[in-house]
XYZ file of C-alpha atoms in Angstrom:
695
model
C 109.442 92.776 -40.615
C 106.708 95.232 -41.557
C 103.658 93.481 -43.078
C 103.534 93.848 -46.846
C 107.104 95.122 -47.014
C 108.745 91.858 -48.032
C 110.284 91.945 -51.517
C 109.245 95.535 -52.117
C 112.603 96.269 -53.790
C 116.220 95.050 -53.898
C 119.205 97.160 -54.940
C 122.141 94.892 -55.907
C 125.595 95.875 -54.646
C 128.029 97.180 -57.280
C 131.491 96.202 -56.021
C 131.630 92.535 -57.112
C 134.702 91.263 -59.009
C 134.829 90.331 -62.702
C 132.858 87.037 -62.729
C 130.059 88.346 -60.537
C 130.006 91.672 -62.372
C 129.442 89.881 -65.667
C 126.427 88.021 -64.244
C 124.993 91.225 -62.748
C 125.535 93.085 -66.022
C 123.668 90.380 -67.961
C 120.736 90.585 -65.552
C 120.547 94.352 -65.820
C 120.652 94.274 -69.610
C 118.389 91.281 -70.276
C 116.275 91.083 -67.130
C 114.795 87.714 -66.144
C 115.778 86.306 -69.541
C 119.336 86.044 -68.129
C 118.199 84.409 -64.894
C 119.418 80.895 -65.746
C 122.873 82.014 -66.937
C 123.378 84.277 -63.927
C 122.429 81.558 -61.468
C 124.778 79.117 -63.188
C 127.589 81.569 -62.424
C 126.281 81.780 -58.846
C 126.565 77.988 -58.490
C 130.070 77.997 -60.016
C 131.158 80.677 -57.563
C 129.933 78.538 -54.678
C 127.704 79.306 -51.756
C 130.533 80.660 -49.609
C 132.160 82.827 -52.277
C 131.858 86.499 -51.445
C 130.788 87.396 -55.004
C 127.814 85.023 -54.853
C 125.724 87.409 -52.733
C 125.974 90.086 -55.441
C 124.658 87.732 -58.115
C 121.791 86.523 -55.937
C 120.934 90.113 -55.088
C 120.742 91.025 -58.767
C 118.766 87.885 -59.683
C 116.253 88.545 -56.908
C 115.909 92.200 -57.973
C 115.127 91.293 -61.586
C 112.624 88.591 -60.654
C 110.822 90.926 -58.278
C 110.855 93.743 -60.836
C 109.243 91.447 -63.410
C 106.399 90.515 -61.058
C 106.023 94.127 -59.905
C 105.658 95.287 -63.496
C 103.117 92.590 -64.351
C 101.932 90.123 -61.680
C 100.980 87.667 -64.423
C 104.220 88.328 -66.336
C 104.715 85.703 -69.025
C 108.444 86.559 -69.112
C 108.881 85.784 -65.438
C 106.954 82.515 -65.654
C 108.800 81.522 -68.824
C 112.179 82.168 -67.181
C 111.186 80.187 -64.110
C 109.805 77.323 -66.210
C 113.192 77.010 -67.952
C 115.173 77.256 -64.734
C 116.814 73.949 -63.638
C 115.881 72.804 -60.145
C 119.478 72.997 -58.911
C 119.586 76.713 -59.838
C 116.139 77.624 -58.466
C 116.703 76.130 -55.020
C 119.610 78.423 -53.982
C 117.731 81.580 -55.012
C 114.643 80.368 -53.132
C 116.708 79.789 -49.978
C 118.263 83.228 -50.368
C 114.906 84.995 -50.709
C 113.478 83.008 -47.838
C 116.327 84.116 -45.591
C 115.972 87.737 -46.699
C 112.234 87.655 -45.958
C 112.094 85.876 -42.614
C 115.650 85.690 -41.285
C 115.696 83.526 -38.188
C 112.061 84.316 -37.369
C 108.927 82.239 -38.077
C 107.994 81.806 -41.712
C 104.613 83.516 -41.625
C 103.250 84.111 -45.142
C 101.016 86.880 -43.821
C 103.966 89.292 -43.881
C 104.517 88.717 -47.600
C 103.097 91.032 -50.203
C 101.865 89.818 -53.576
C 105.271 90.025 -55.254
C 106.885 88.081 -52.445
C 104.378 85.265 -52.686
C 104.670 85.080 -56.470
C 108.470 85.030 -56.383
C 108.718 82.300 -53.755
C 106.004 80.234 -55.415
C 107.685 80.492 -58.798
C 111.058 79.418 -57.435
C 109.540 76.532 -55.486
C 107.790 75.299 -58.582
C 110.967 75.706 -60.661
C 112.815 73.645 -58.040
C 110.274 70.858 -58.555
C 108.500 71.420 -55.246
C 105.092 71.870 -56.888
C 103.121 70.568 -53.940
C 104.948 72.912 -51.575
C 104.289 75.809 -53.980
C 100.587 74.984 -54.064
C 100.469 74.821 -50.256
C 102.238 78.195 -49.989
C 99.685 79.777 -52.307
C 96.746 78.286 -50.427
C 98.130 79.782 -47.212
C 98.676 83.142 -48.881
C 95.163 83.213 -50.304
C 93.766 83.199 -46.787
C 94.835 86.845 -46.499
C 95.858 87.879 -50.021
C 93.212 86.997 -52.612
C 94.118 88.772 -55.863
C 93.803 87.844 -59.551
C 97.580 87.392 -59.750
C 97.620 85.041 -56.755
C 94.734 83.032 -58.216
C 96.608 82.851 -61.519
C 99.744 81.649 -59.733
C 97.759 79.043 -57.799
C 96.407 77.735 -61.078
C 99.922 77.406 -62.528
C 101.231 75.670 -59.404
C 98.270 73.326 -59.391
C 98.765 72.364 -63.043
C 102.487 71.764 -62.576
C 101.766 69.645 -59.530
C 99.284 67.610 -61.611
C 101.655 67.519 -64.560
C 99.134 69.082 -66.937
C 99.208 72.037 -69.330
C 98.673 75.527 -67.939
C 97.369 77.073 -71.169
C 93.617 76.758 -71.858
C 94.136 76.272 -75.577
C 95.607 72.876 -74.751
C 92.150 71.644 -73.772
C 89.987 72.671 -76.721
C 88.861 69.538 -78.532
C 87.908 71.375 -81.714
C 88.888 74.566 -83.531
C 86.900 77.703 -84.222
C 87.879 78.553 -87.766
C 87.880 81.971 -89.365
C 89.318 84.031 -86.495
C 93.041 84.339 -85.888
C 93.016 87.195 -83.366
C 90.779 88.734 -80.734
C 90.355 91.796 -82.961
C 88.985 89.585 -85.746
C 86.620 87.839 -83.343
C 85.311 91.160 -82.018
C 84.832 92.399 -85.573
C 82.887 89.215 -86.318
C 80.575 89.874 -83.368
C 80.070 93.443 -84.583
C 79.348 92.498 -88.193
C 77.321 89.294 -87.710
C 76.161 89.288 -84.069
C 74.227 86.033 -84.440
C 77.362 84.173 -85.543
C 77.974 81.927 -82.529
C 81.469 81.108 -83.812
C 82.599 84.727 -83.412
C 81.474 84.762 -79.778
C 83.197 81.417 -79.145
C 86.448 82.692 -80.651
C 86.271 85.850 -78.568
C 85.809 83.792 -75.395
C 88.816 81.610 -76.239
C 91.133 84.531 -76.948
C 90.097 86.270 -73.722
C 90.671 83.114 -71.663
C 94.077 82.511 -73.261
C 95.026 86.074 -72.319
C 94.159 85.362 -68.686
C 90.972 87.430 -68.757
C 88.493 84.891 -67.476
C 85.912 87.544 -66.637
C 85.930 88.808 -70.224
C 85.691 85.255 -71.530
C 82.638 84.705 -69.351
C 81.113 87.939 -70.694
C 81.560 86.681 -74.251
C 79.829 83.388 -73.463
C 77.033 85.105 -71.515
C 76.373 87.460 -74.431
C 76.189 84.534 -76.852
C 73.839 82.654 -74.517
C 71.558 85.709 -74.433
C 71.222 85.991 -78.213
C 67.665 85.697 -79.586
C 68.145 82.224 -81.046
C 67.100 78.802 -79.774
C 69.094 76.504 -77.504
C 69.789 74.192 -80.441
C 71.706 76.984 -82.188
C 73.688 77.734 -79.031
C 74.858 74.165 -78.434
C 78.214 75.063 -79.991
C 78.897 77.017 -76.779
C 78.902 73.867 -74.666
C 82.628 73.299 -75.148
C 83.549 76.848 -74.085
C 81.218 76.743 -71.101
C 82.424 73.276 -70.050
C 86.005 74.547 -69.847
C 85.388 78.063 -68.571
C 83.461 76.988 -65.487
C 86.137 74.514 -64.263
C 88.819 77.125 -64.962
C 86.993 79.701 -62.872
C 86.407 77.222 -60.044
C 89.977 75.951 -59.733
C 91.274 79.526 -59.983
C 88.936 80.623 -57.196
C 87.059 83.131 -59.357
C 83.645 82.144 -58.069
C 82.424 85.754 -58.004
C 82.705 85.804 -61.787
C 80.432 82.781 -62.028
C 77.899 84.450 -59.740
C 77.665 87.633 -61.810
C 73.958 88.272 -62.538
C 74.511 88.647 -66.289
C 75.914 85.105 -66.442
C 73.399 83.550 -64.036
C 70.482 84.985 -66.003
C 71.965 83.902 -69.338
C 72.548 80.350 -68.078
C 69.057 80.124 -66.631
C 67.533 81.460 -69.861
C 69.316 78.764 -71.920
C 68.626 75.625 -69.847
C 69.396 73.153 -72.630
C 72.896 74.517 -73.174
C 73.544 74.781 -69.439
C 72.552 71.162 -68.803
C 74.640 69.949 -71.741
C 77.674 71.834 -70.375
C 77.174 70.322 -66.904
C 77.082 66.831 -68.406
C 80.175 67.593 -70.508
C 82.126 68.619 -67.400
C 81.276 65.324 -65.726
C 82.502 63.415 -68.785
C 85.568 65.511 -69.559
C 88.095 64.054 -67.075
C 90.148 67.251 -67.185
C 93.572 66.502 -65.639
C 93.496 69.584 -63.421
C 90.030 68.794 -62.063
C 89.438 66.038 -59.530
C 86.176 64.126 -59.360
C 84.704 66.167 -56.527
C 85.515 69.436 -58.276
C 83.922 68.160 -61.487
C 80.762 67.339 -59.569
C 80.883 70.758 -57.927
C 81.267 72.518 -61.275
C 78.393 70.577 -62.816
C 76.216 71.245 -59.771
C 77.069 74.950 -60.012
C 75.630 75.044 -63.512
C 72.586 72.928 -62.736
C 71.704 75.202 -59.813
C 70.787 77.856 -62.372
C 68.227 75.710 -64.175
C 66.595 73.626 -61.448
C 66.256 69.873 -61.062
C 65.595 69.277 -64.761
C 66.498 71.090 -67.947
C 63.655 73.071 -69.433
C 61.649 73.364 -66.221
C 58.736 75.784 -66.485
C 59.922 78.067 -63.709
C 63.688 78.654 -63.517
C 65.039 78.904 -59.953
C 67.031 82.006 -60.928
C 65.024 85.217 -61.006
C 66.150 88.726 -61.926
C 64.014 89.971 -59.065
C 65.639 89.014 -55.739
C 63.402 87.582 -53.069
C 62.699 89.771 -50.030
C 60.446 88.293 -47.380
C 59.389 85.604 -49.823
C 58.322 88.175 -52.422
C 60.077 89.311 -55.610
C 61.772 92.658 -55.054
C 61.183 95.548 -57.473
C 63.112 98.731 -56.778
C 60.799 100.972 -58.804
C 57.376 100.342 -60.283
C 56.304 102.669 -63.080
C 52.532 102.357 -63.142
C 51.634 104.379 -66.234
C 48.012 105.081 -65.423
C 47.671 107.009 -68.710
C 49.840 107.826 -71.706
C 47.831 110.926 -72.586
C 49.623 114.285 -72.529
C 48.198 117.695 -73.473
C 51.563 119.464 -73.655
C 53.978 119.388 -76.584
C 57.580 119.949 -75.485
C 60.393 120.243 -78.001
C 62.616 118.093 -75.779
C 60.084 115.246 -75.448
C 59.242 112.589 -78.055
C 55.577 112.360 -77.072
C 54.609 113.874 -80.412
C 56.129 110.757 -82.035
C 54.092 108.329 -79.950
C 52.847 105.316 -81.901
C 50.995 103.553 -79.092
C 47.284 104.316 -78.900
C 46.400 107.048 -76.409
C 44.691 105.312 -73.528
C 44.513 104.853 -69.791
C 44.236 101.940 -67.408
C 40.704 101.550 -66.010
C 40.253 102.425 -62.345
C 39.398 98.862 -61.339
C 42.486 97.558 -63.141
C 44.655 100.058 -61.287
C 43.128 99.094 -57.942
C 43.732 95.440 -58.748
C 47.358 96.151 -59.617
C 47.866 98.093 -56.381
C 46.378 95.183 -54.418
C 48.561 92.698 -56.316
C 51.692 94.741 -55.646
C 50.846 95.180 -51.962
C 50.129 91.484 -51.426
C 52.691 89.778 -53.650
C 55.625 92.085 -54.427
C 58.255 93.877 -52.348
C 58.325 97.405 -53.773
C 60.844 100.183 -53.219
C 58.771 103.026 -54.674
C 56.061 103.614 -57.252
C 55.665 106.263 -59.956
C 52.216 106.906 -61.432
C 53.564 107.740 -64.862
C 56.194 107.069 -67.488
C 55.645 109.636 -70.237
C 51.958 110.310 -69.701
C 50.480 113.202 -67.711
C 48.928 111.451 -64.668
C 46.572 114.314 -63.786
C 44.740 113.695 -67.073
C 43.493 110.336 -65.825
C 39.740 110.751 -65.264
C 39.973 108.929 -61.922
C 43.161 110.443 -60.504
C 41.391 111.458 -57.261
C 40.082 107.938 -56.688
C 43.491 106.433 -57.488
C 45.280 108.631 -54.943
C 42.567 107.998 -52.365
C 42.885 104.239 -52.838
C 46.656 104.429 -52.388
C 46.128 106.269 -49.095
C 43.416 103.810 -48.068
C 45.707 100.821 -48.653
C 48.406 102.468 -46.486
C 51.090 101.064 -48.772
C 54.498 100.356 -47.203
C 56.300 102.219 -50.005
C 56.163 105.839 -51.222
C 54.263 106.844 -54.352
C 55.179 109.766 -56.608
C 54.176 111.294 -59.897
C 55.554 113.902 -62.281
C 53.419 116.526 -63.999
C 54.180 119.277 -66.489
C 52.282 121.651 -64.189
C 49.761 123.134 -66.625
C 47.130 120.602 -65.517
C 47.064 122.120 -62.016
C 43.752 123.889 -62.606
C 41.289 124.459 -59.756
C 39.541 121.142 -60.372
C 42.789 119.194 -60.083
C 43.890 121.155 -57.023
C 40.643 120.155 -55.325
C 41.247 116.521 -56.282
C 44.733 116.736 -54.750
C 43.520 118.506 -51.624
C 44.407 116.347 -48.599
C 44.922 113.547 -51.120
C 48.640 113.814 -51.862
C 51.131 111.115 -52.787
C 54.479 110.995 -50.962
C 55.957 113.412 -53.467
C 55.078 115.431 -56.552
C 57.586 116.493 -59.212
C 56.901 119.289 -61.675
C 58.750 119.694 -64.948
C 59.094 123.444 -64.451
C 62.170 123.865 -66.671
C 61.413 127.291 -68.148
C 62.478 130.564 -66.570
C 60.690 133.112 -68.769
C 57.933 133.578 -71.329
C 60.533 133.524 -74.092
C 61.889 130.224 -72.765
C 58.399 128.781 -72.536
C 57.428 129.773 -76.084
C 60.621 128.244 -77.472
C 59.971 124.815 -75.973
C 56.272 124.378 -75.207
C 52.828 124.696 -76.684
C 50.921 127.894 -75.894
C 47.525 126.286 -76.515
C 47.020 125.501 -72.826
C 48.627 128.611 -71.372
C 51.815 130.616 -71.068
C 54.738 130.893 -68.668
C 52.908 133.063 -66.137
C 50.038 130.559 -66.157
C 52.525 127.824 -65.313
C 54.009 129.889 -62.483
C 50.634 130.748 -61.001
C 49.394 127.146 -61.112
C 52.531 125.708 -59.545
C 52.462 128.461 -56.911
C 48.849 127.591 -56.128
C 49.779 123.954 -55.551
C 52.695 124.925 -53.324
C 50.496 127.255 -51.273
C 47.798 124.591 -50.915
C 50.340 122.004 -49.760
C 51.730 124.356 -47.093
C 48.327 125.544 -45.876
C 47.059 121.951 -45.652
C 50.354 120.834 -44.125
C 50.621 118.156 -46.788
C 52.637 115.031 -45.863
C 54.315 115.303 -49.235
C 57.310 117.052 -50.802
C 57.418 119.080 -54.012
C 60.287 118.888 -56.500
C 60.689 121.551 -59.193
C 62.761 120.233 -62.085
C 64.780 122.990 -63.722
C 66.420 122.348 -67.091
C 69.846 123.935 -67.529
C 72.194 124.197 -70.510
C 75.462 123.604 -68.681
C 78.564 121.751 -69.896
C 76.637 118.472 -70.138
C 75.141 119.035 -73.578
C 74.109 116.882 -76.485
C 74.550 118.519 -79.882
C 71.508 116.708 -81.242
C 69.341 118.857 -79.009
C 68.724 121.776 -81.329
C 70.272 125.108 -80.449
C 66.894 126.809 -80.020
C 65.892 124.326 -77.342
C 69.258 124.501 -75.550
C 69.208 128.295 -75.569
C 65.759 128.345 -73.976
C 67.090 127.210 -70.609
C 69.440 128.880 -68.120
C 72.900 128.696 -69.685
C 74.848 130.549 -66.997
C 74.931 130.389 -63.194
C 73.684 133.984 -63.119
C 70.585 133.139 -65.129
C 69.952 130.117 -62.939
C 70.365 132.260 -59.827
C 67.824 134.800 -61.099
C 65.224 132.060 -61.523
C 65.926 130.554 -58.111
C 65.513 134.014 -56.541
C 62.106 134.339 -58.221
C 60.871 131.137 -56.588
C 62.426 132.109 -53.273
C 60.299 135.299 -53.359
C 57.180 133.273 -54.160
C 58.010 130.952 -51.254
C 58.558 133.909 -48.926
C 55.078 135.300 -49.690
C 53.524 131.884 -49.011
C 55.429 131.507 -45.736
C 54.221 134.870 -44.459
C 50.592 133.966 -45.111
C 50.798 130.342 -43.919
C 49.050 129.249 -40.698
C 51.356 129.282 -37.638
C 51.052 125.532 -37.089
C 52.666 124.931 -40.501
C 55.840 126.662 -39.240
C 56.619 127.513 -42.857
C 60.132 128.675 -43.561
C 61.280 130.253 -46.825
C 64.903 129.554 -47.771
C 67.484 131.719 -49.463
C 70.274 129.791 -51.138
C 73.865 130.907 -51.223
C 74.805 132.218 -54.681
C 77.929 130.050 -54.761
C 75.855 126.932 -54.056
C 73.393 127.804 -56.817
C 76.330 128.196 -59.211
C 77.717 124.853 -58.049
C 74.339 123.187 -58.570
C 74.147 124.607 -62.092
C 77.655 123.456 -62.988
C 77.341 119.978 -61.477
C 73.820 119.254 -62.705
C 73.477 115.772 -64.169
C 70.799 113.106 -64.451
C 71.151 112.000 -60.845
C 69.655 114.999 -58.993
C 72.358 114.908 -56.336
C 72.054 118.553 -55.268
C 68.823 120.228 -54.222
C 68.067 123.911 -53.719
C 65.526 124.244 -50.868
C 62.788 126.810 -51.501
C 60.219 126.337 -48.762
C 59.721 123.953 -45.840
C 56.825 123.228 -43.493
C 55.708 120.810 -40.762
C 53.095 118.359 -42.055
C 50.071 116.979 -40.237
C 52.213 114.164 -38.806
C 54.821 116.532 -37.388
C 57.356 115.710 -40.123
C 59.279 118.436 -41.946
C 58.508 118.561 -45.670
C 60.223 120.602 -48.334
C 59.818 122.157 -51.754
C 63.095 122.285 -53.656
C 64.551 122.784 -57.121
C 66.574 120.127 -58.954
C 68.691 121.164 -61.912
C 68.944 118.740 -64.839
C 70.988 119.146 -68.030
C 69.416 119.122 -71.488
C 71.230 115.879 -72.275
C 68.988 114.120 -69.750
C 66.292 114.201 -72.381
C 68.468 113.668 -75.446
C 69.469 110.029 -75.116
C 66.486 108.138 -76.515
C 63.946 110.945 -76.508
C 64.825 112.961 -79.588
C 65.878 109.835 -81.442
C 62.275 109.407 -82.531
C 62.591 112.622 -84.516
C 63.002 111.595 -88.187
C 65.683 114.259 -88.595
C 68.103 112.086 -86.641
C 69.686 108.845 -87.789
C 69.981 106.090 -85.205
C 72.624 103.400 -85.061
C 70.810 100.199 -84.193
C 72.829 97.173 -83.095
C 71.857 93.798 -81.725
C 74.954 93.446 -79.523
C 76.156 96.524 -77.644
C 78.992 97.217 -75.219
C 76.658 99.021 -72.823
C 74.166 97.171 -70.658
C 70.841 98.418 -69.333
C 71.085 99.892 -65.844
C 67.493 98.958 -65.109
C 68.734 95.364 -64.870
C 71.090 96.384 -62.047
C 68.222 97.792 -59.999
C 65.316 95.567 -61.104
C 62.328 97.635 -62.105
C 58.853 97.017 -63.484
C 57.008 99.179 -65.990
C 53.272 98.627 -66.360
C 52.352 100.624 -69.431
C 48.952 102.161 -70.087
C 48.631 99.665 -72.944
C 48.760 96.812 -70.417
C 52.171 95.638 -71.624
C 54.960 94.899 -69.146
C 58.582 96.027 -69.305
C 61.343 97.337 -67.060
C 61.961 100.857 -68.402
C 60.096 104.152 -67.972
C 61.768 105.575 -71.110
C 60.375 103.140 -73.664
C 57.965 105.574 -75.326
C 56.141 103.040 -77.480
C 56.553 100.073 -75.098
C 58.668 98.172 -77.617
C 60.727 96.302 -75.003
C 58.215 94.144 -73.174
C 58.054 90.611 -71.831
C 54.305 90.204 -72.134
C 51.014 91.792 -71.137
C 48.896 91.724 -68.001
C 46.577 89.262 -69.731
C 49.439 86.784 -70.258
C 49.922 86.063 -66.560
C 47.839 85.112 -63.549
C 49.335 88.016 -61.606
C 52.401 90.195 -61.206
C 54.277 87.591 -59.188
C 53.735 85.144 -62.026
C 54.955 87.760 -64.533
C 58.092 88.647 -62.567
C 59.054 84.968 -62.217
C 58.363 84.110 -65.829
C 60.914 82.826 -68.353
C 59.973 85.820 -70.517
C 61.103 88.305 -67.839
C 64.261 86.296 -67.222
C 65.056 86.317 -70.935
C 64.715 90.106 -71.070
C 67.123 90.550 -68.152
C 69.563 88.048 -69.650
C 69.583 89.977 -72.915
C 69.737 93.549 -71.622
C 72.325 92.850 -68.910
C 74.558 91.494 -71.673
C 73.912 94.345 -74.097
C 71.702 92.268 -76.392
C 68.917 94.513 -77.675
C 66.055 93.112 -79.714
C 63.693 96.093 -79.440
C 63.812 99.557 -80.981
C 63.671 101.313 -77.645
C 66.658 99.449 -76.225
C 68.669 99.745 -79.437
C 68.156 103.510 -79.381
C 69.251 103.792 -75.760
C 72.281 101.483 -75.811
C 73.290 101.674 -79.457
C 75.735 104.500 -80.029
C 78.086 106.245 -77.654
C 78.020 109.326 -79.868
C 74.605 110.136 -78.432
C 75.700 110.490 -74.817
C 76.098 113.617 -72.752
C 79.408 115.293 -73.484
C 81.379 118.329 -72.434
C 81.176 121.494 -74.514
C 84.879 120.963 -75.072
C 83.950 117.678 -76.800
C 86.942 116.001 -75.155
C 85.220 115.866 -71.795
C 84.065 112.709 -70.030
C 81.112 110.806 -71.389
C 78.535 109.204 -69.167
C 77.331 105.604 -69.428
C 74.229 105.031 -71.509
C 70.916 104.431 -69.827
C 71.544 106.556 -66.700
C 68.245 108.209 -65.903
C 66.696 109.226 -62.629
C 63.031 108.798 -61.742
C 60.484 111.311 -62.825
C 61.561 112.036 -66.393
């Protein structure tokens, strides 16, 4: 028999006589609800009666159809639960013969429906232990939610205990009769623990253990003390055993839950103790100990320990891992862009002292595993009075990770070019964006120059990098007004950027000509090569542009001093990249602020560290006024201490569960109406918080 083919479909025969036809007709009209009556007729006909095969065929077809339609079908389980053992056994034998014939009974050839059907019939026949064994065998090669659910039912029937979770609640949660009411309660009064408890119970009763865990994790992450969260102990003390006996261990290991449990050690310890005392009928002593130990592993040897064993920053080589460090050396900026909220900055304009920056670089190099480092968040890094010394120190330390920075380009005056000369980071990004003087005037301040000034200064940097064979790449960010728009970006700003592939192509051609002139004049050892992009690819890049910078348009390449090929390229980004969060500081826009949100912060999925120019610590480069922080540099003995602190853990627990206590996070995760959308308005929306480096 072909693997996975068992029980894929049965087509009952249609030439049975009157008694058999009646049973088949009932099955076709009423489905599995007629299973008991039909099988009674089958028994009356007798095993050897020729009509019996037609009835068994039809009964098998309806049972399989029910599980095919919904693997956790309550109708199928209800019908099987009401099926007398003497009726279930013949159908089980029939299906067994159809599946294996005279061959070995190898469960590996059964698909999900086959396993569920045989298990259900075994259990209905009273062979609960045999059903549980069958499911354990099947789970060796077929681990699905439906199989886990079936194993749970078989286990409970074997133990003679209830299969519905509501049978085990020792107290009621009053005020919520439906899941919809519970969700509304969370929305209206997010600090009402009862609403979160009710939501968890309804989700678990519906067989959605993962959603129930999410509800509990969100409640655990709320900005209230452990004493207020103690009501969650009952839900947690039942959810964890349920997940364990159903084999859903991955759900218990989800970071959002681990962080929430570790951040609420008092509740977690109380739940572990409650599991040990509960004597749940479906949980043996060893499993109870295992469940309690699972919880205690998140909080260490004693509740309330100073340093939780769970950290949002995974350990790599004995060091906490940070994917991206945003070291905002200064929050000064001398450009005023209509698409940037810098004009609404409330933090004091400042910069980190040179010695502080050197100390931070040393601390990172010695105590943290870093993926990459950016020398800015919103500030213009080239305005730091010691930018040359900072870059030189980075080169001197020979850091094992790349360093980048983003500039608006107008600071690339001769003095800054000299400071960058043979002193480059791994990459430089320039917010080029504009494609004409008209575009520039519509979106930027003319006090420090015009569009041609921007072009000449960026061109000078590109030429210097090629002539010096810089071991660094150059990215030119180009804003485009494609289908990914945000209507809160005013029309004047949107219209300032290329809004057609043709306009985008014209601007790319301009920079290709600039690159060609540089390549001609470059020294031979640079082996400079100017690129010309296919028009169709430029159009594709314009159309597909999103926040992720997936497609690059090469402009110029060269061989650096180490013999490595480097490149200057353009990256198209849509105007909506800068709309979520940025323009929300503009008083013309109203912002929906919520404590509990459906979206979670993506910076918790790839742990990051933001060191703001103010000295405060966070995880997001987009938090203009550093409102979402877990402390300051002065609060900790070092960065390793900060990353392992309960304060950092609490921030990850909250943001991974959509709990936002700061203005910056509430702006970013609050309302889906502020996300990038298609011009057709019915187009797909993108998750909140998706931003690439170098904004």
